[in-house]
PDB file of C-alpha atoms in Angstrom:
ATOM      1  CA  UNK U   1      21.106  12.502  -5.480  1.00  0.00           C
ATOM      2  CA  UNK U   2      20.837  15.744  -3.670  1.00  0.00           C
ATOM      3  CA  UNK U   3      22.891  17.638  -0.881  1.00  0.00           C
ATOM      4  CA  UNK U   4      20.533  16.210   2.323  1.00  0.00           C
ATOM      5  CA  UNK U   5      21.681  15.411   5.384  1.00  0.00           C
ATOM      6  CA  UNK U   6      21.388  11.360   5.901  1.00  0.00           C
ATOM      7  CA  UNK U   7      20.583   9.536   8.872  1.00  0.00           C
ATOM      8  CA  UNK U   8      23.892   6.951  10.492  1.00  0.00           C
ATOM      9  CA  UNK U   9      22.581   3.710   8.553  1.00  0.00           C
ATOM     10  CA  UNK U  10      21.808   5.524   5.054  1.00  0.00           C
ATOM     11  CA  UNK U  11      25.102   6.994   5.216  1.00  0.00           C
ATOM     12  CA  UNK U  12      26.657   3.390   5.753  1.00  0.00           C
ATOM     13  CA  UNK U  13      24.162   1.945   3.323  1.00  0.00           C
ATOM     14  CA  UNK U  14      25.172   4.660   0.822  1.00  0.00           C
ATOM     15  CA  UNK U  15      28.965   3.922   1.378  1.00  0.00           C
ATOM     16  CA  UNK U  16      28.633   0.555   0.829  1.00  0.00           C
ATOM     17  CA  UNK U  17      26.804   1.198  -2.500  1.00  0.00           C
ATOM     18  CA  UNK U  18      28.892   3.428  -4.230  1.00  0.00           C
ATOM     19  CA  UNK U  19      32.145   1.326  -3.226  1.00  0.00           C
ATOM     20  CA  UNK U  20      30.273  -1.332  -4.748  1.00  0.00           C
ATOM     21  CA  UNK U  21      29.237   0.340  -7.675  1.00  0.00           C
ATOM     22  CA  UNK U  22      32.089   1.248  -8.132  1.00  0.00           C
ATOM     23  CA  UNK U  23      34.516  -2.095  -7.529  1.00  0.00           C
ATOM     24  CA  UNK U  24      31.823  -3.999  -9.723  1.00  0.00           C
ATOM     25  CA  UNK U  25      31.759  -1.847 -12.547  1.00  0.00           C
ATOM     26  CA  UNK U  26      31.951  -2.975 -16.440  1.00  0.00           C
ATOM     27  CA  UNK U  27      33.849  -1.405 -18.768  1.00  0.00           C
ATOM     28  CA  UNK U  28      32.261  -2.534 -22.400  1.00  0.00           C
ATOM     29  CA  UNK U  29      34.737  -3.180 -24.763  1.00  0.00           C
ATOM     30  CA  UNK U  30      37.606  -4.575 -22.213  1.00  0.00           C
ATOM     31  CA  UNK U  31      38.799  -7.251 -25.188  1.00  0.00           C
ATOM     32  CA  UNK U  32      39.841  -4.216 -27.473  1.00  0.00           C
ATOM     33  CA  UNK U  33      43.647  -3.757 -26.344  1.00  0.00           C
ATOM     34  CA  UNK U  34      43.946  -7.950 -26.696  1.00  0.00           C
ATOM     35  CA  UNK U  35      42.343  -7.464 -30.009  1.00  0.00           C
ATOM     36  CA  UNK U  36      44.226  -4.620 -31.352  1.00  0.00           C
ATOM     37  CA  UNK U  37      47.727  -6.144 -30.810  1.00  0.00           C
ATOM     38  CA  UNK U  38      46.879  -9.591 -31.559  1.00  0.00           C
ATOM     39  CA  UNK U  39      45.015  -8.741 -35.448  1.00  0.00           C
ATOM     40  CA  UNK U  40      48.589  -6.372 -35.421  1.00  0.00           C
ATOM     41  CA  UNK U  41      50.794  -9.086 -35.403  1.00  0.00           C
ATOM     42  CA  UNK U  42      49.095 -11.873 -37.091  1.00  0.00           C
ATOM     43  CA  UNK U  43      48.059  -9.804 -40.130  1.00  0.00           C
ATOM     44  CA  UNK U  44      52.248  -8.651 -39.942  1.00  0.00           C
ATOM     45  CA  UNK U  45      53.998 -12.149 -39.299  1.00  0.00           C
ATOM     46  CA  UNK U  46      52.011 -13.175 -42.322  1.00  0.00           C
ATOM     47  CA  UNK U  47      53.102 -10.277 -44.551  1.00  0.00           C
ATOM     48  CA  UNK U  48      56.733 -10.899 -43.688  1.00  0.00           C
ATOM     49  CA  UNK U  49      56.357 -14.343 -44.292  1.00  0.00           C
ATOM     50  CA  UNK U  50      54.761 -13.982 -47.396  1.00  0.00           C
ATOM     51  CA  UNK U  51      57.575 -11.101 -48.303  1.00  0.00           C
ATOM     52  CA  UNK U  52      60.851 -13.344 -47.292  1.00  0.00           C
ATOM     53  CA  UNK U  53      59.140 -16.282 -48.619  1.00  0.00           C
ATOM     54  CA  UNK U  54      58.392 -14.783 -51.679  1.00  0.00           C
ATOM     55  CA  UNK U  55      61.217 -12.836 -52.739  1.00  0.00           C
ATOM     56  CA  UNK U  56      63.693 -14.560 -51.029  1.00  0.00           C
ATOM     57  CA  UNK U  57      65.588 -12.316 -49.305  1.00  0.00           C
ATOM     58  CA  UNK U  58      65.511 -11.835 -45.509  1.00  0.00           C
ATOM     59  CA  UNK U  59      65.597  -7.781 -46.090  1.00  0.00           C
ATOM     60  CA  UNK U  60      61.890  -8.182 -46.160  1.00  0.00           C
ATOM     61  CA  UNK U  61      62.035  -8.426 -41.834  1.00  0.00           C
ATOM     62  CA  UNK U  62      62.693  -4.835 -41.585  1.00  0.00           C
ATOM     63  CA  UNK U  63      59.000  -4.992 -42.404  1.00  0.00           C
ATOM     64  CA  UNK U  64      58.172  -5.981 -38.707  1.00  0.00           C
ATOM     65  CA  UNK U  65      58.320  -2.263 -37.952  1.00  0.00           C
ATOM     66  CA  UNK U  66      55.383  -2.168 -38.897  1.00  0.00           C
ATOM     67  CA  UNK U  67      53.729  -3.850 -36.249  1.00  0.00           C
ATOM     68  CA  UNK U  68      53.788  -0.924 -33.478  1.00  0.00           C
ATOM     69  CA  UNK U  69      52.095   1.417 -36.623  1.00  0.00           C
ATOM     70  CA  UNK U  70      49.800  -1.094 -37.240  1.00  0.00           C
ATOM     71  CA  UNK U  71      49.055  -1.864 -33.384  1.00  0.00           C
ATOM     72  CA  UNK U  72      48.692   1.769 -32.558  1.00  0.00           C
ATOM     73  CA  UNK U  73      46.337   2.358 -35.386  1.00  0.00           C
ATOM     74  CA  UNK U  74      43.961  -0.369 -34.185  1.00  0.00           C
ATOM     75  CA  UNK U  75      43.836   0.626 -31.401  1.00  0.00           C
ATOM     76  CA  UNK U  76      43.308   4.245 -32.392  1.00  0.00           C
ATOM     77  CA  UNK U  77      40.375   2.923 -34.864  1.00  0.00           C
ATOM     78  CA  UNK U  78      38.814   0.508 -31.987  1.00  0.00           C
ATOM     79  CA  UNK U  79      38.624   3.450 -29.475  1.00  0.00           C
ATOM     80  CA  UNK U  80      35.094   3.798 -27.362  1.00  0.00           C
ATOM     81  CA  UNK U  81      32.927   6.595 -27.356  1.00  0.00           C
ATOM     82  CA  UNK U  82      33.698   9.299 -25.093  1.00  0.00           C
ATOM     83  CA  UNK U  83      30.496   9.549 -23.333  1.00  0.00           C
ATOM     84  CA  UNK U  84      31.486   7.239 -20.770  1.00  0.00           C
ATOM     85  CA  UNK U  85      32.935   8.160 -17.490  1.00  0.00           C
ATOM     86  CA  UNK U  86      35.961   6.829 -16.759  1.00  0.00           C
ATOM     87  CA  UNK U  87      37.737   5.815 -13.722  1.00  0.00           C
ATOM     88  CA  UNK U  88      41.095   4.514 -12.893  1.00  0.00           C
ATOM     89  CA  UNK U  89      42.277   2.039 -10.223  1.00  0.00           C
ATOM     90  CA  UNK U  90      45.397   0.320  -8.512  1.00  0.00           C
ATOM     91  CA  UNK U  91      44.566  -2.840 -11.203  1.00  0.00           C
ATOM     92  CA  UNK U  92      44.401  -0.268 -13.949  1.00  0.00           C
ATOM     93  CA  UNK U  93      47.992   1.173 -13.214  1.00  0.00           C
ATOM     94  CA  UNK U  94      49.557  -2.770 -12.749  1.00  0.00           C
ATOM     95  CA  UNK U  95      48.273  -3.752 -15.647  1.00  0.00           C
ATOM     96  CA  UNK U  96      49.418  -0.780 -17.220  1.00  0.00           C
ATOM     97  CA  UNK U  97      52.828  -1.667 -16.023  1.00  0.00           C
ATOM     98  CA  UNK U  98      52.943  -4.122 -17.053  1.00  0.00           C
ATOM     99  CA  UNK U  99      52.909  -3.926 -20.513  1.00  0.00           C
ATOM    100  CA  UNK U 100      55.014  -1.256 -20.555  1.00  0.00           C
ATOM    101  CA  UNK U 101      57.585  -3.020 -19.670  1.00  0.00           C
ATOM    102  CA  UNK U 102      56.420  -6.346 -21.050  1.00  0.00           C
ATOM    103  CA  UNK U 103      55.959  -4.048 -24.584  1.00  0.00           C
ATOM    104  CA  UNK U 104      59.356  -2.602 -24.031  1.00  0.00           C
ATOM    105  CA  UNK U 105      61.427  -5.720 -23.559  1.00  0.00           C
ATOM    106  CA  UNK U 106      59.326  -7.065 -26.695  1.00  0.00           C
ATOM    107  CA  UNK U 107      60.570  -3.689 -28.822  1.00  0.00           C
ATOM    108  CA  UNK U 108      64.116  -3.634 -27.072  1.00  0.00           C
ATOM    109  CA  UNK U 109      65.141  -7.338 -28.233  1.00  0.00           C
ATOM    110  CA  UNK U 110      63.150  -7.231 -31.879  1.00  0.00           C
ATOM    111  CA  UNK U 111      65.746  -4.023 -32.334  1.00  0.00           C
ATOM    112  CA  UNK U 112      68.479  -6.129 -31.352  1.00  0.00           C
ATOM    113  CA  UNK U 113      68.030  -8.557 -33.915  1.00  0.00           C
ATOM    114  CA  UNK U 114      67.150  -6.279 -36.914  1.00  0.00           C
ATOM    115  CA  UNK U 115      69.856  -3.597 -36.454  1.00  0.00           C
ATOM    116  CA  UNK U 116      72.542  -5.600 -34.606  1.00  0.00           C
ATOM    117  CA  UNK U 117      74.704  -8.733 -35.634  1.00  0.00           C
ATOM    118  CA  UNK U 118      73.659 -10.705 -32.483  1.00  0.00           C
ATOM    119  CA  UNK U 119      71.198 -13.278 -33.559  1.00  0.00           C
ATOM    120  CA  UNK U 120      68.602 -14.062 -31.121  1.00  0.00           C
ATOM    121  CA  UNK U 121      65.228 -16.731 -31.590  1.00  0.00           C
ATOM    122  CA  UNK U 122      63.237 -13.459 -31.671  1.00  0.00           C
ATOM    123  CA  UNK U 123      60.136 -15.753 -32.279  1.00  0.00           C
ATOM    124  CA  UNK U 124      60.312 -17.492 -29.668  1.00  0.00           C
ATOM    125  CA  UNK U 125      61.567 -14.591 -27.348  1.00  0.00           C
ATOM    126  CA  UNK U 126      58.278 -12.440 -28.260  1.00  0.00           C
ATOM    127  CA  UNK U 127      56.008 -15.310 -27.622  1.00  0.00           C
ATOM    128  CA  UNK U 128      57.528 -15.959 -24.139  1.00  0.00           C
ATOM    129  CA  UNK U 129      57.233 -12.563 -23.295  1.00  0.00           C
ATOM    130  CA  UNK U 130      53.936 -11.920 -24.663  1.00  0.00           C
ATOM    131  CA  UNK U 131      52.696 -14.913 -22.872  1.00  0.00           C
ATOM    132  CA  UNK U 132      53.970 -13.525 -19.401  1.00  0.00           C
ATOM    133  CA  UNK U 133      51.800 -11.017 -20.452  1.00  0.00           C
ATOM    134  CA  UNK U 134      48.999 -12.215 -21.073  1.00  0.00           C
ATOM    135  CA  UNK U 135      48.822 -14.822 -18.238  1.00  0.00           C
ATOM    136  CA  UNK U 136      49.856 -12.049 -15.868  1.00  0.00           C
ATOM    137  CA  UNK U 137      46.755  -9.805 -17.220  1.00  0.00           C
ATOM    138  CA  UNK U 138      44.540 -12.484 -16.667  1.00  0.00           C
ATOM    139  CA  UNK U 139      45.612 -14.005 -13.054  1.00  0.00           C
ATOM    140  CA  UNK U 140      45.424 -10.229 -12.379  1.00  0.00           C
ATOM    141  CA  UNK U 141      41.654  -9.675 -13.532  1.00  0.00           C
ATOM    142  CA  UNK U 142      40.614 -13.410 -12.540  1.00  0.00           C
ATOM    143  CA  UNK U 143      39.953 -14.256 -16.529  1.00  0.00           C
ATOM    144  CA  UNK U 144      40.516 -18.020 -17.070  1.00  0.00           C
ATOM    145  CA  UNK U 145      40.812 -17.837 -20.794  1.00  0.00           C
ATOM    146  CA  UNK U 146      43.748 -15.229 -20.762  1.00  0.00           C
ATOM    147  CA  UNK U 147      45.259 -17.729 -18.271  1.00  0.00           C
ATOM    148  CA  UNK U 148      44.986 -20.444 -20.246  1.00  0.00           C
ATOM    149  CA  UNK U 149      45.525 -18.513 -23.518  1.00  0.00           C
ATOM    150  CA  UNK U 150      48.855 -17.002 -21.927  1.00  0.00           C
ATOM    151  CA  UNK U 151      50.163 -20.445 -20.997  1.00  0.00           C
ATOM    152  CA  UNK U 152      49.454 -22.069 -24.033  1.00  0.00           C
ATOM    153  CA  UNK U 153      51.722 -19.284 -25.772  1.00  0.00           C
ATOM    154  CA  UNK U 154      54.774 -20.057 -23.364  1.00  0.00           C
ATOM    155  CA  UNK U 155      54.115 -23.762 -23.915  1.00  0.00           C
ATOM    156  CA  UNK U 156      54.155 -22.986 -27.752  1.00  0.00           C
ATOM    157  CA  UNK U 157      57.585 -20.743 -27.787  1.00  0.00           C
ATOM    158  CA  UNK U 158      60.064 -23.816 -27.055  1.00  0.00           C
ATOM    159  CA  UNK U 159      58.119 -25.274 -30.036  1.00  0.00           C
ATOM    160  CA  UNK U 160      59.318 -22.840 -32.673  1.00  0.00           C
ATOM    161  CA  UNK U 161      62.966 -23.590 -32.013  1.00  0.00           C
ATOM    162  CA  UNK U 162      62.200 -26.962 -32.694  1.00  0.00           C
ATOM    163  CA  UNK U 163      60.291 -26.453 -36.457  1.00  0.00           C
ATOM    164  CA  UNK U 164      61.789 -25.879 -39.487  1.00  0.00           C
ATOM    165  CA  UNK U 165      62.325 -21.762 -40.318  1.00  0.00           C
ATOM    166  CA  UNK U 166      59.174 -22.213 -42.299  1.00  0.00           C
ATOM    167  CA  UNK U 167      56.857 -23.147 -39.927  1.00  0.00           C
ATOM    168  CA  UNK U 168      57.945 -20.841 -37.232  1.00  0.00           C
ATOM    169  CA  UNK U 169      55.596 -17.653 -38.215  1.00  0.00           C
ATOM    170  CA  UNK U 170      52.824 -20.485 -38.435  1.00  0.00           C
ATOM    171  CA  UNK U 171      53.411 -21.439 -34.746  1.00  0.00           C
ATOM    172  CA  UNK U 172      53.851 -17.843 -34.048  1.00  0.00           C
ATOM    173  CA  UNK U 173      50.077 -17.089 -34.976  1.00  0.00           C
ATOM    174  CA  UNK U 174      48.761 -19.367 -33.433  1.00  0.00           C
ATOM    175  CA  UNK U 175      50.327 -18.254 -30.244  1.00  0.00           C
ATOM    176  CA  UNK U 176      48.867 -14.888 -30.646  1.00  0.00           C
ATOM    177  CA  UNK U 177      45.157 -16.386 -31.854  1.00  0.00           C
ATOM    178  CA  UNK U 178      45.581 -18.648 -28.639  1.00  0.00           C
ATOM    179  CA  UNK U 179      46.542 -16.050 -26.425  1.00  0.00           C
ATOM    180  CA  UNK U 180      45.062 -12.392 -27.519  1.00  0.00           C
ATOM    181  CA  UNK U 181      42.429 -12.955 -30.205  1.00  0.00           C
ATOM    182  CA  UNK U 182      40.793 -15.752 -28.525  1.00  0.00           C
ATOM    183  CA  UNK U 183      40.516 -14.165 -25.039  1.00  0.00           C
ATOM    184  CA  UNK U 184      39.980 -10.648 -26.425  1.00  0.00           C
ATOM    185  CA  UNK U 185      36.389 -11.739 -28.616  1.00  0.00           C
ATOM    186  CA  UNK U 186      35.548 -13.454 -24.972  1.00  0.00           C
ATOM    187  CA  UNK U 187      36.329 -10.189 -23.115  1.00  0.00           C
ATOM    188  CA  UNK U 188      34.657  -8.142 -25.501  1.00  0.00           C
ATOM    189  CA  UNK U 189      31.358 -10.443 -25.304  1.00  0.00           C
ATOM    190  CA  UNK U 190      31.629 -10.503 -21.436  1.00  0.00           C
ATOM    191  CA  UNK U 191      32.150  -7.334 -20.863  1.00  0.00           C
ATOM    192  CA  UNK U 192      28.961  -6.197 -23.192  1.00  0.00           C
ATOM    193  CA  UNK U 193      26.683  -8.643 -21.994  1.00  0.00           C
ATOM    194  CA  UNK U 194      26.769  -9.024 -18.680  1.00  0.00           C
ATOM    195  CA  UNK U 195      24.822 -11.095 -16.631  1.00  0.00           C
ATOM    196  CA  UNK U 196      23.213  -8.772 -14.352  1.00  0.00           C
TER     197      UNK U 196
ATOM    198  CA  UNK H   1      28.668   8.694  23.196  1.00  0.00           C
ATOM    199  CA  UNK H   2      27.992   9.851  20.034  1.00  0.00           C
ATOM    200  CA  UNK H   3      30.473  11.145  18.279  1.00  0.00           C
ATOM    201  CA  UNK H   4      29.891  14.456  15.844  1.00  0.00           C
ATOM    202  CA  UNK H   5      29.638  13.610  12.583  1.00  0.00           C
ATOM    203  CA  UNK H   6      31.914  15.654   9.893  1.00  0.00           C
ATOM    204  CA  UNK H   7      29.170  17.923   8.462  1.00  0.00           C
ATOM    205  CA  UNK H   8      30.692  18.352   5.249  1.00  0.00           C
ATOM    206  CA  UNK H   9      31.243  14.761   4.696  1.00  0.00           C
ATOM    207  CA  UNK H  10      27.291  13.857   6.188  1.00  0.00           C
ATOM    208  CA  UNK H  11      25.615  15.182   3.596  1.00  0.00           C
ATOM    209  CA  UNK H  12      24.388  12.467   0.956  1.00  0.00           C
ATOM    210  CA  UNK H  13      26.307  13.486  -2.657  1.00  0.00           C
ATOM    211  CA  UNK H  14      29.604  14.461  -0.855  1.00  0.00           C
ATOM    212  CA  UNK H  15      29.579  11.189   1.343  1.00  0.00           C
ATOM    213  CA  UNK H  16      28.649   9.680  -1.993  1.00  0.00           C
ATOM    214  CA  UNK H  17      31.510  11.084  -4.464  1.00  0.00           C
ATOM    215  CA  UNK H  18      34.079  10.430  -1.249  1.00  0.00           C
ATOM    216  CA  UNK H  19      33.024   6.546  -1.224  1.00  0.00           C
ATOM    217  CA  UNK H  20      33.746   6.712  -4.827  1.00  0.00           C
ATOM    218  CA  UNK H  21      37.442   8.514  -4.696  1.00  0.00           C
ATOM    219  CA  UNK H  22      38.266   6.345  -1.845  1.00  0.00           C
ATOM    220  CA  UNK H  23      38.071   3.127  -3.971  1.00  0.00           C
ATOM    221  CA  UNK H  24      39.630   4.441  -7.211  1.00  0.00           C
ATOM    222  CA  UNK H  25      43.009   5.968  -7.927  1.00  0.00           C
ATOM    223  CA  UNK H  26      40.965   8.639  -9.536  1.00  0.00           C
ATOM    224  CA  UNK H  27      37.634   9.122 -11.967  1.00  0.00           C
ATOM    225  CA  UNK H  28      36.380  12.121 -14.308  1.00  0.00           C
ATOM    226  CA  UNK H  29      32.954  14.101 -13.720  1.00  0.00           C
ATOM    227  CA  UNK H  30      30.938  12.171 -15.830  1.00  0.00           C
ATOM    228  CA  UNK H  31      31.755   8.304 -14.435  1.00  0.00           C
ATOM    229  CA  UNK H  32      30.851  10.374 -10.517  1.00  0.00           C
ATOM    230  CA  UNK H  33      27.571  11.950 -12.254  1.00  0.00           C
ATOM    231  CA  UNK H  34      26.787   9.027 -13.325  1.00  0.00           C
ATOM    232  CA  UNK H  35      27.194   6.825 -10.488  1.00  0.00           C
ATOM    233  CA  UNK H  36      25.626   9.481  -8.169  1.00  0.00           C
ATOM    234  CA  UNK H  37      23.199  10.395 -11.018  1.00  0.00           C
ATOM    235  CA  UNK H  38      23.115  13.883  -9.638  1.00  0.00           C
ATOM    236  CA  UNK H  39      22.996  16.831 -11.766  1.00  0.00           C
ATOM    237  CA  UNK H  40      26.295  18.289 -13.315  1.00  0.00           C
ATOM    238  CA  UNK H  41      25.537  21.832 -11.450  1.00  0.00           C
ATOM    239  CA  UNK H  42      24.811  20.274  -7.864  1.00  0.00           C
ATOM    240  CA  UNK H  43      27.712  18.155  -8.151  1.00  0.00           C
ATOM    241  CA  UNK H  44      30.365  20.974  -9.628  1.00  0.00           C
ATOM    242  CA  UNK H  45      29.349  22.727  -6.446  1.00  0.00           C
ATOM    243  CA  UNK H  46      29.568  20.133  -4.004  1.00  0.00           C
ATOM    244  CA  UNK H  47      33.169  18.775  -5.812  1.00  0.00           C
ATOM    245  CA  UNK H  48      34.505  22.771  -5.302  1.00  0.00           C
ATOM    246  CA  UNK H  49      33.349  22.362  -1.510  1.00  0.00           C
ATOM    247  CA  UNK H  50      35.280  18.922  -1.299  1.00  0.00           C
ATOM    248  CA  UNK H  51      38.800  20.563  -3.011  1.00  0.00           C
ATOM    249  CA  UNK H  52      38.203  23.755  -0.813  1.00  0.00           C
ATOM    250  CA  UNK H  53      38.343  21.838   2.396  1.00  0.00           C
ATOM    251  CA  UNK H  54      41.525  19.917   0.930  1.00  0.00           C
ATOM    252  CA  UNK H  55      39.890  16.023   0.552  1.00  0.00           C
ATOM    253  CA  UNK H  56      39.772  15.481  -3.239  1.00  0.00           C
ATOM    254  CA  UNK H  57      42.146  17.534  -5.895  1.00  0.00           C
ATOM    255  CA  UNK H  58      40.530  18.152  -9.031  1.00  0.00           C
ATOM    256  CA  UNK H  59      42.137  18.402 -12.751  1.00  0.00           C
ATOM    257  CA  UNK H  60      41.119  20.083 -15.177  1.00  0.00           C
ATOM    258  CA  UNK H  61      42.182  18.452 -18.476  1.00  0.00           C
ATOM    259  CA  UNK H  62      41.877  17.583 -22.082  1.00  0.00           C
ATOM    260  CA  UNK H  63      40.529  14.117 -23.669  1.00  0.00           C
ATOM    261  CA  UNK H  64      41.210  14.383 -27.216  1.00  0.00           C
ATOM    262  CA  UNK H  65      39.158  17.824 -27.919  1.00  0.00           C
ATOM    263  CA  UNK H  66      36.771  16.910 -24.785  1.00  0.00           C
ATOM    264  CA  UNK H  67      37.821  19.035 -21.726  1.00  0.00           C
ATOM    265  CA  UNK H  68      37.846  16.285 -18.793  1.00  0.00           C
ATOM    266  CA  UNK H  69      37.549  16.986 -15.145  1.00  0.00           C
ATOM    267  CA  UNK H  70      39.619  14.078 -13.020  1.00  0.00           C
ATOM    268  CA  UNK H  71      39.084  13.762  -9.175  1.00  0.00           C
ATOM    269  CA  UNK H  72      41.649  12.248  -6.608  1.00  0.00           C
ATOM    270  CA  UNK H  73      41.105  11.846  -2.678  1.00  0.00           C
ATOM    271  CA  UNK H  74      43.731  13.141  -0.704  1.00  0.00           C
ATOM    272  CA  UNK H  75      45.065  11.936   1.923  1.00  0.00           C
ATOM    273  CA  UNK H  76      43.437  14.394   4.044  1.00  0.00           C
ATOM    274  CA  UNK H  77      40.337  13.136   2.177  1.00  0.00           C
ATOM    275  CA  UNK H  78      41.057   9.693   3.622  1.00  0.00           C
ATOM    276  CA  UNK H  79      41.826  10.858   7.334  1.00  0.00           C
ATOM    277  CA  UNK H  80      38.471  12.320   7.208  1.00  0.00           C
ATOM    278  CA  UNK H  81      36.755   9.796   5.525  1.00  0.00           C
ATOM    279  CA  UNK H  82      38.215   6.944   8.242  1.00  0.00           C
ATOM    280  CA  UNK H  83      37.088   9.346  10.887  1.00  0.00           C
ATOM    281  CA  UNK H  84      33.603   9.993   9.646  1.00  0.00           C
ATOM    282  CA  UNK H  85      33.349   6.100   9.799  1.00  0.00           C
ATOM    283  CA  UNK H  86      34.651   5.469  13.011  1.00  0.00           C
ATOM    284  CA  UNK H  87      32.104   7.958  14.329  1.00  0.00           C
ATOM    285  CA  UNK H  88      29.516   6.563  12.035  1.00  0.00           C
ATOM    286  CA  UNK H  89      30.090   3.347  14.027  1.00  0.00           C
ATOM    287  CA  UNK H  90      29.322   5.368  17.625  1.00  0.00           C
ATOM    288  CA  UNK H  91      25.720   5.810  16.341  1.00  0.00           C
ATOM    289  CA  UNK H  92      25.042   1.961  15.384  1.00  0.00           C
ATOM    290  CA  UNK H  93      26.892   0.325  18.300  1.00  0.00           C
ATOM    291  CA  UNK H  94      24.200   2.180  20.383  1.00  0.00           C
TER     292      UNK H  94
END
């Protein structure tokens, strides 16, 4: 593209292009965030089951601090190349937004429970909220299985008050295959092979 | 009547890297360079005549190590960009 002067219909052709272009684009790898913080938790709920299982003694939840290390360093590890462009739009920003105070809400009330005497179904708290999420996210970007994947989670929460202690953290994966794993391998393979 | 079209917005890699600001909150050198697929000198030149006249701010930043140039349209930017349409639209309805 050079600096020449265009005739009235290029210039509107061009506009329309570039808006286009731009609105349409792909960004490879979309799945990664889903992906990150879903392999997080599952790979922690099962190490704190194991651990409380195990050795009997509930002391063993402090270990669910490790989740935001574990989360961040995923994410960290899974990060693209840096020789795409990037740009940043008003969906961008919501969605952004949304987490952050989705991902706040989820930290504020797991520190309530670990540090505090007030007892709260944190299970089933995290899963509702995650959920939210998730089905938020996906209404937002029009992708059905984040929908669906988010839904099934809040469906699921109710259920782990329900089970037995022990089967919560089983429930509790499966929530987070359902909703972020799931949806995040379809993003990623979307999103890399697209159709045109 | 035809209306006079903005000269520095009727030129085809400024018209080109407005339409792109005006439909993003805001996008680095390299996503416009390659979207426009101009060359990184011709378009540092025509993004400096863009922030001179007031219609896009630009950032210069870091990206990790990677320094990172990120574009915004003002809302001056817009004003002239809606303007530079609505004359645009003189020439067709003819």
């Amino acid at each position: 593209m050079e600096d020449r002067k265009l005739e009235a219909a290029e210039s509107l052709e061009l506009i329309g292009r570039m808006i286009e272009n731009t609105r349409s684009r792909i960004v490879r790898n979309s799945g990664r965030p889903l992906l990150a913080w879903g392999y997080a938790t599952v790979l922690t709920t099962l190490v704190v089951w194991g651990a409380v299982v195990g050795f009997q003694d509930p002391r063993w939840n402090f270990l669910w601090l490790l989740l935001p290390v574990l989360g961040w360093l995923l994410m960290w590890l899974m990060r693209g190349k840096r020789t795409e462009g990037e740009a940043r739009t008003f969906v961008d920003r919501v969605i952004g937004n949304v987490w952050f105070v989705m991902g706040l809400t989820a930290m504020f009330v797991s520190l309530l429970t670990l540090f505090t005497p007030i007892r709260l179904p944190i299970l089933f708290i995290i899963l509702l909220i995650m959920g939210m999420g998730t089905a938020v996210t996906g209404l937002i970007i029009r992708f059905t299985p984040a929908v669906a994947g988010g839904t099934a989670a809040i469906v699921l929460a109710p259920l782990t008050m329900l089970v037995g202690n022990m089967w919560q953290p089983l429930l509790f994966i499966v929530g987070f295959v359902v909703m972020m794993i799931v949806p995040g391998h379809i993003l990623n393979h979307t999103s890399n092979h697209p159709e045109r | 009547m035809f209306r006079d079209l903005n000269p520095l917005l009727h030129s085809e890699l400024r018209l080109a890297v407005v339409s792109i600001l005006i439909g993003v909150e805001s996008a680095d050198f390299v996503f416009i360079r390659q979207q426009t697929g101009a060359t990184a000198g011709n378009l540092s030149v025509q993004l400096d005549k863009l922030a001179k006249a007031g219609y896009i701010e630009v950032e210069k930043t870091f990206r990790g190590k990677m320094p990172c140039t990120v574009c915004r349209i003002t809302a001056v930017g817009r004003d002239a960009f809606a303007e530079y349409v609505e004359a645009l639209q003189t020439y067709i309805k003819k």
